[in-house]
Amino acid sequence: MKQPPSFNNGNDNIVCKLYKALYGLKQAPHGWFQKLGSTLHRLGFEETKSGTSFFTLRTRIYNIHVSVCR
């Protein structure tokens, strides 16, 4: 994911956490999870068998684990 164009503090390695649904829509969390999940899949991440909210990416050099709270 990329930082919004209006946000620039000189560090591109910032992690953002979504605390509540955007715009007050009940479907917003589901939509964000769908977008995040499809982006992670496109980048090569796989969902673990233990749950659909945990993604892993394994290469010869590193392992990345992403846990998504719904």
Backbone as a chain_set.jsonl record, in Angstrom:
{"seq": "MKQPPSFNNGNDNIVCKLYKALYGLKQAPHGWFQKLGSTLHRLGFEETKSGTSFFTLRTRIYNIHVSVCR", "coords": {"N": [[0.844, -1.172, 0.0], [0.352, 2.311, -0.479], [1.316, 5.536, 0.766], [-1.045, 8.205, 1.255], [-1.254, 10.89, -1.181], [-1.305, 13.41, 0.061], [-0.019, 13.005, 2.444], [3.097, 13.178, 3.706], [5.94, 12.541, 5.272], [8.543, 12.086, 4.835], [9.273, 9.482, 5.283], [8.794, 6.45, 3.889], [8.125, 4.038, 4.965], [5.955, 3.706, 6.699], [3.393, 2.338, 8.717], [-0.067, 2.104, 8.604], [-2.995, 2.081, 10.62], [-6.316, 1.18, 10.539], [-8.854, 2.395, 12.442], [-11.622, 2.649, 12.576], [-14.677, 2.308, 10.669], [-14.778, 3.835, 7.465], [-16.464, 6.799, 6.505], [-18.792, 6.052, 7.796], [-20.126, 3.84, 6.771], [-21.623, 0.648, 6.89], [-20.641, -1.402, 5.344], [-18.046, -0.713, 4.853], [-15.735, -1.744, 6.391], [-15.672, -4.402, 5.439], [-15.284, -3.955, 2.719], [-12.748, -2.729, 2.756], [-11.226, -4.837, 3.768], [-11.528, -6.7, 1.704], [-10.259, -5.315, -0.399], [-7.658, -5.038, 0.665], [-6.997, -7.767, 0.996], [-7.091, -8.701, -1.694], [-5.049, -7.165, -2.792], [-2.828, -8.063, -1.3], [-2.791, -10.74, -2.16], [-2.199, -10.345, -4.855], [0.381, -9.418, -4.605], [1.676, -11.695, -3.913], [1.228, -12.894, -1.465], [-0.141, -15.452, 0.679], [-3.102, -16.858, 2.087], [-3.271, -18.288, 5.317], [-3.889, -21.665, 6.45], [-4.956, -21.719, 8.932], [-6.548, -19.505, 9.3], [-8.451, -16.883, 7.694], [-7.571, -14.347, 8.049], [-4.884, -14.07, 8.24], [-1.93, -13.637, 6.611], [0.805, -14.798, 4.632], [4.066, -14.396, 3.253], [6.608, -15.965, 1.724], [9.988, -16.095, 0.938], [13.247, -16.882, -0.409], [14.906, -15.246, 1.012], [13.49, -13.851, 3.045], [10.694, -13.926, 5.392], [7.414, -12.787, 5.541], [4.795, -11.884, 7.627], [1.422, -11.13, 7.936], [-1.095, -10.001, 9.929], [-4.497, -9.491, 10.037], [-6.857, -7.63, 11.647], [-10.245, -7.998, 11.987]], "CA": [[0.0, 0.0, 0.0], [1.111, 3.553, -0.565], [0.818, 6.65, 1.56], [-1.826, 9.161, 0.475], [-0.424, 11.973, -1.713], [-1.256, 14.549, 0.979], [0.762, 12.638, 3.626], [4.507, 12.971, 3.377], [6.833, 12.932, 6.363], [9.888, 11.695, 4.455], [9.491, 8.059, 5.571], [7.833, 5.641, 3.134], [7.925, 2.763, 5.658], [4.974, 3.919, 7.757], [2.254, 1.432, 8.717], [-1.281, 2.776, 9.057], [-3.994, 1.185, 11.179], [-7.671, 1.694, 10.417], [-9.515, 2.188, 13.715], [-13.073, 2.567, 12.425], [-15.15, 2.315, 9.29], [-14.778, 5.133, 6.816], [-17.716, 7.388, 6.036], [-19.936, 5.528, 8.526], [-20.811, 2.768, 6.055], [-21.474, -0.658, 7.518], [-19.9, -2.268, 4.438], [-16.686, -0.204, 4.668], [-14.689, -2.675, 6.835], [-15.626, -5.538, 4.523], [-14.68, -3.468, 1.477], [-11.324, -2.53, 2.986], [-10.591, -6.147, 3.888], [-11.502, -7.273, 0.359], [-9.218, -4.607, -1.154], [-6.37, -5.42, 1.23], [-6.768, -9.171, 0.668], [-6.777, -8.86, -3.118], [-3.731, -6.569, -3.007], [-1.831, -8.981, -0.753], [-2.718, -11.894, -3.073], [-1.508, -9.897, -6.069], [1.799, -9.278, -4.265], [2.25, -13.018, -3.674], [0.888, -13.419, -0.145], [-1.127, -16.523, 0.723], [-3.821, -17.0, 3.352], [-2.905, -19.51, 6.017], [-4.987, -22.608, 6.666], [-5.517, -21.496, 10.261], [-7.526, -18.428, 9.293], [-8.415, -16.04, 6.499], [-7.075, -13.022, 8.4], [-3.438, -14.153, 8.428], [-1.302, -13.804, 5.308], [2.25, -14.993, 4.682], [4.85, -14.344, 2.027], [7.893, -16.607, 2.0], [10.974, -16.122, -0.134], [14.521, -17.447, 0.069], [15.594, -14.261, 1.845], [12.713, -13.395, 4.192], [9.296, -14.304, 5.595], [6.586, -11.674, 6.009], [3.515, -12.326, 8.157], [0.5, -10.019, 8.12], [-2.323, -10.366, 10.632], [-5.498, -8.457, 9.818], [-7.956, -7.681, 12.617], [-11.51, -7.603, 11.354]], "C": [[0.884, 1.228, 0.0], [0.489, 4.596, 0.346], [-0.024, 7.553, 0.679], [-0.931, 10.299, -0.013], [-0.283, 13.152, -0.746], [-0.414, 14.264, 2.225], [2.197, 12.369, 3.2], [5.349, 13.479, 4.533], [8.265, 12.508, 6.07], [10.203, 10.233, 4.7], [8.414, 7.252, 4.87], [7.516, 4.32, 3.813], [6.97, 2.888, 6.835], [3.841, 2.913, 7.6], [1.059, 2.184, 9.29], [-2.264, 1.741, 9.573], [-5.349, 1.862, 11.106], [-8.422, 1.369, 11.7], [-11.033, 2.078, 13.602], [-13.441, 2.643, 10.953], [-15.136, 3.733, 8.729], [-16.182, 5.534, 6.394], [-18.948, 6.815, 6.719], [-20.683, 4.414, 7.817], [-20.576, 1.432, 6.748], [-20.641, -1.597, 6.66], [-18.436, -1.865, 4.312], [-15.612, -1.161, 5.182], [-14.549, -3.878, 5.912], [-14.949, -5.134, 3.216], [-13.181, -3.272, 1.62], [-10.605, -3.871, 3.094], [-10.493, -6.819, 2.523], [-10.378, -6.64, -0.469], [-7.832, -5.004, -0.655], [-6.025, -6.859, 0.868], [-6.391, -9.374, -0.785], [-5.408, -8.266, -3.445], [-2.633, -7.488, -2.496], [-1.679, -10.214, -1.642], [-1.944, -11.531, -4.337], [-0.001, -9.765, -5.83], [2.464, -10.607, -3.925], [1.979, -13.6, -2.304], [-0.154, -14.53, -0.28], [-1.815, -16.511, 2.082], [-3.396, -18.308, 4.001], [-4.125, -20.399, 6.185], [-5.67, -22.371, 8.001], [-6.538, -20.367, 10.301], [-7.362, -17.536, 8.085], [-7.892, -14.641, 6.788], [-5.571, -13.013, 8.634], [-2.805, -14.51, 7.099], [0.201, -13.987, 5.484], [2.844, -14.873, 3.282], [6.223, -14.88, 2.38], [8.762, -16.551, 0.753], [12.238, -16.767, 0.425], [15.178, -16.529, 1.091], [14.809, -13.913, 3.12], [11.33, -14.025, 4.227], [8.565, -13.077, 6.118], [5.251, -12.247, 6.441], [2.653, -11.107, 8.417], [-0.762, -10.56, 8.785], [-3.299, -9.208, 10.512], [-6.623, -8.645, 10.831], [-9.21, -7.196, 11.933], [-12.432, -7.012, 12.374]], "O": [[2.035, 1.177, 0.434], [-0.701, 4.547, 0.656], [0.239, 7.665, -0.519], [0.044, 10.645, 0.654], [0.75, 13.821, -0.737], [-0.122, 15.185, 2.989], [2.47, 11.447, 2.432], [5.463, 14.685, 4.754], [9.117, 12.56, 6.958], [11.295, 9.778, 4.359], [7.239, 7.358, 5.22], [6.714, 3.545, 3.291], [7.165, 2.237, 7.861], [3.379, 2.66, 6.487], [1.163, 2.823, 10.337], [-2.357, 0.643, 9.024], [-5.508, 2.995, 11.562], [-8.611, 0.196, 12.022], [-11.666, 1.465, 14.462], [-12.62, 2.997, 10.107], [-15.442, 4.699, 9.429], [-16.982, 4.697, 5.977], [-20.063, 7.07, 6.262], [-21.79, 4.07, 8.232], [-19.453, 1.124, 7.147], [-19.996, -2.501, 7.19], [-17.651, -2.605, 3.718], [-14.635, -1.384, 4.468], [-13.436, -4.325, 5.634], [-14.137, -5.883, 2.672], [-12.42, -3.608, 0.712], [-9.501, -4.028, 2.572], [-9.478, -7.445, 2.216], [-9.637, -7.342, -1.156], [-6.935, -5.274, -1.453], [-4.894, -7.147, 0.478], [-5.472, -10.135, -1.087], [-4.684, -8.804, -4.282], [-1.619, -7.679, -3.169], [-0.563, -10.686, -1.858], [-1.133, -12.318, -4.826], [0.796, -9.974, -6.744], [3.669, -10.656, -3.678], [2.452, -14.695, -2.0], [-0.942, -14.549, -1.226], [-1.197, -16.197, 3.099], [-3.187, -19.312, 3.321], [-5.26, -19.937, 6.076], [-6.82, -22.767, 8.194], [-7.32, -20.283, 11.248], [-6.275, -17.436, 7.515], [-7.777, -13.827, 5.872], [-5.039, -12.043, 9.174], [-3.101, -15.556, 6.522], [0.8, -13.398, 6.384], [2.21, -15.202, 2.279], [6.919, -14.324, 3.23], [8.329, -16.912, -0.341], [12.285, -17.15, 1.594], [15.93, -16.995, 1.947], [15.415, -13.701, 4.17], [10.856, -14.582, 3.237], [9.042, -12.406, 7.033], [4.637, -13.016, 5.701], [3.102, -10.151, 9.05], [-1.412, -11.466, 8.263], [-2.965, -8.072, 10.847], [-7.264, -9.695, 10.867], [-9.235, -6.105, 11.364], [-13.549, -6.616, 12.04]]}, "num_chains": 1, "name": "protein.A"}
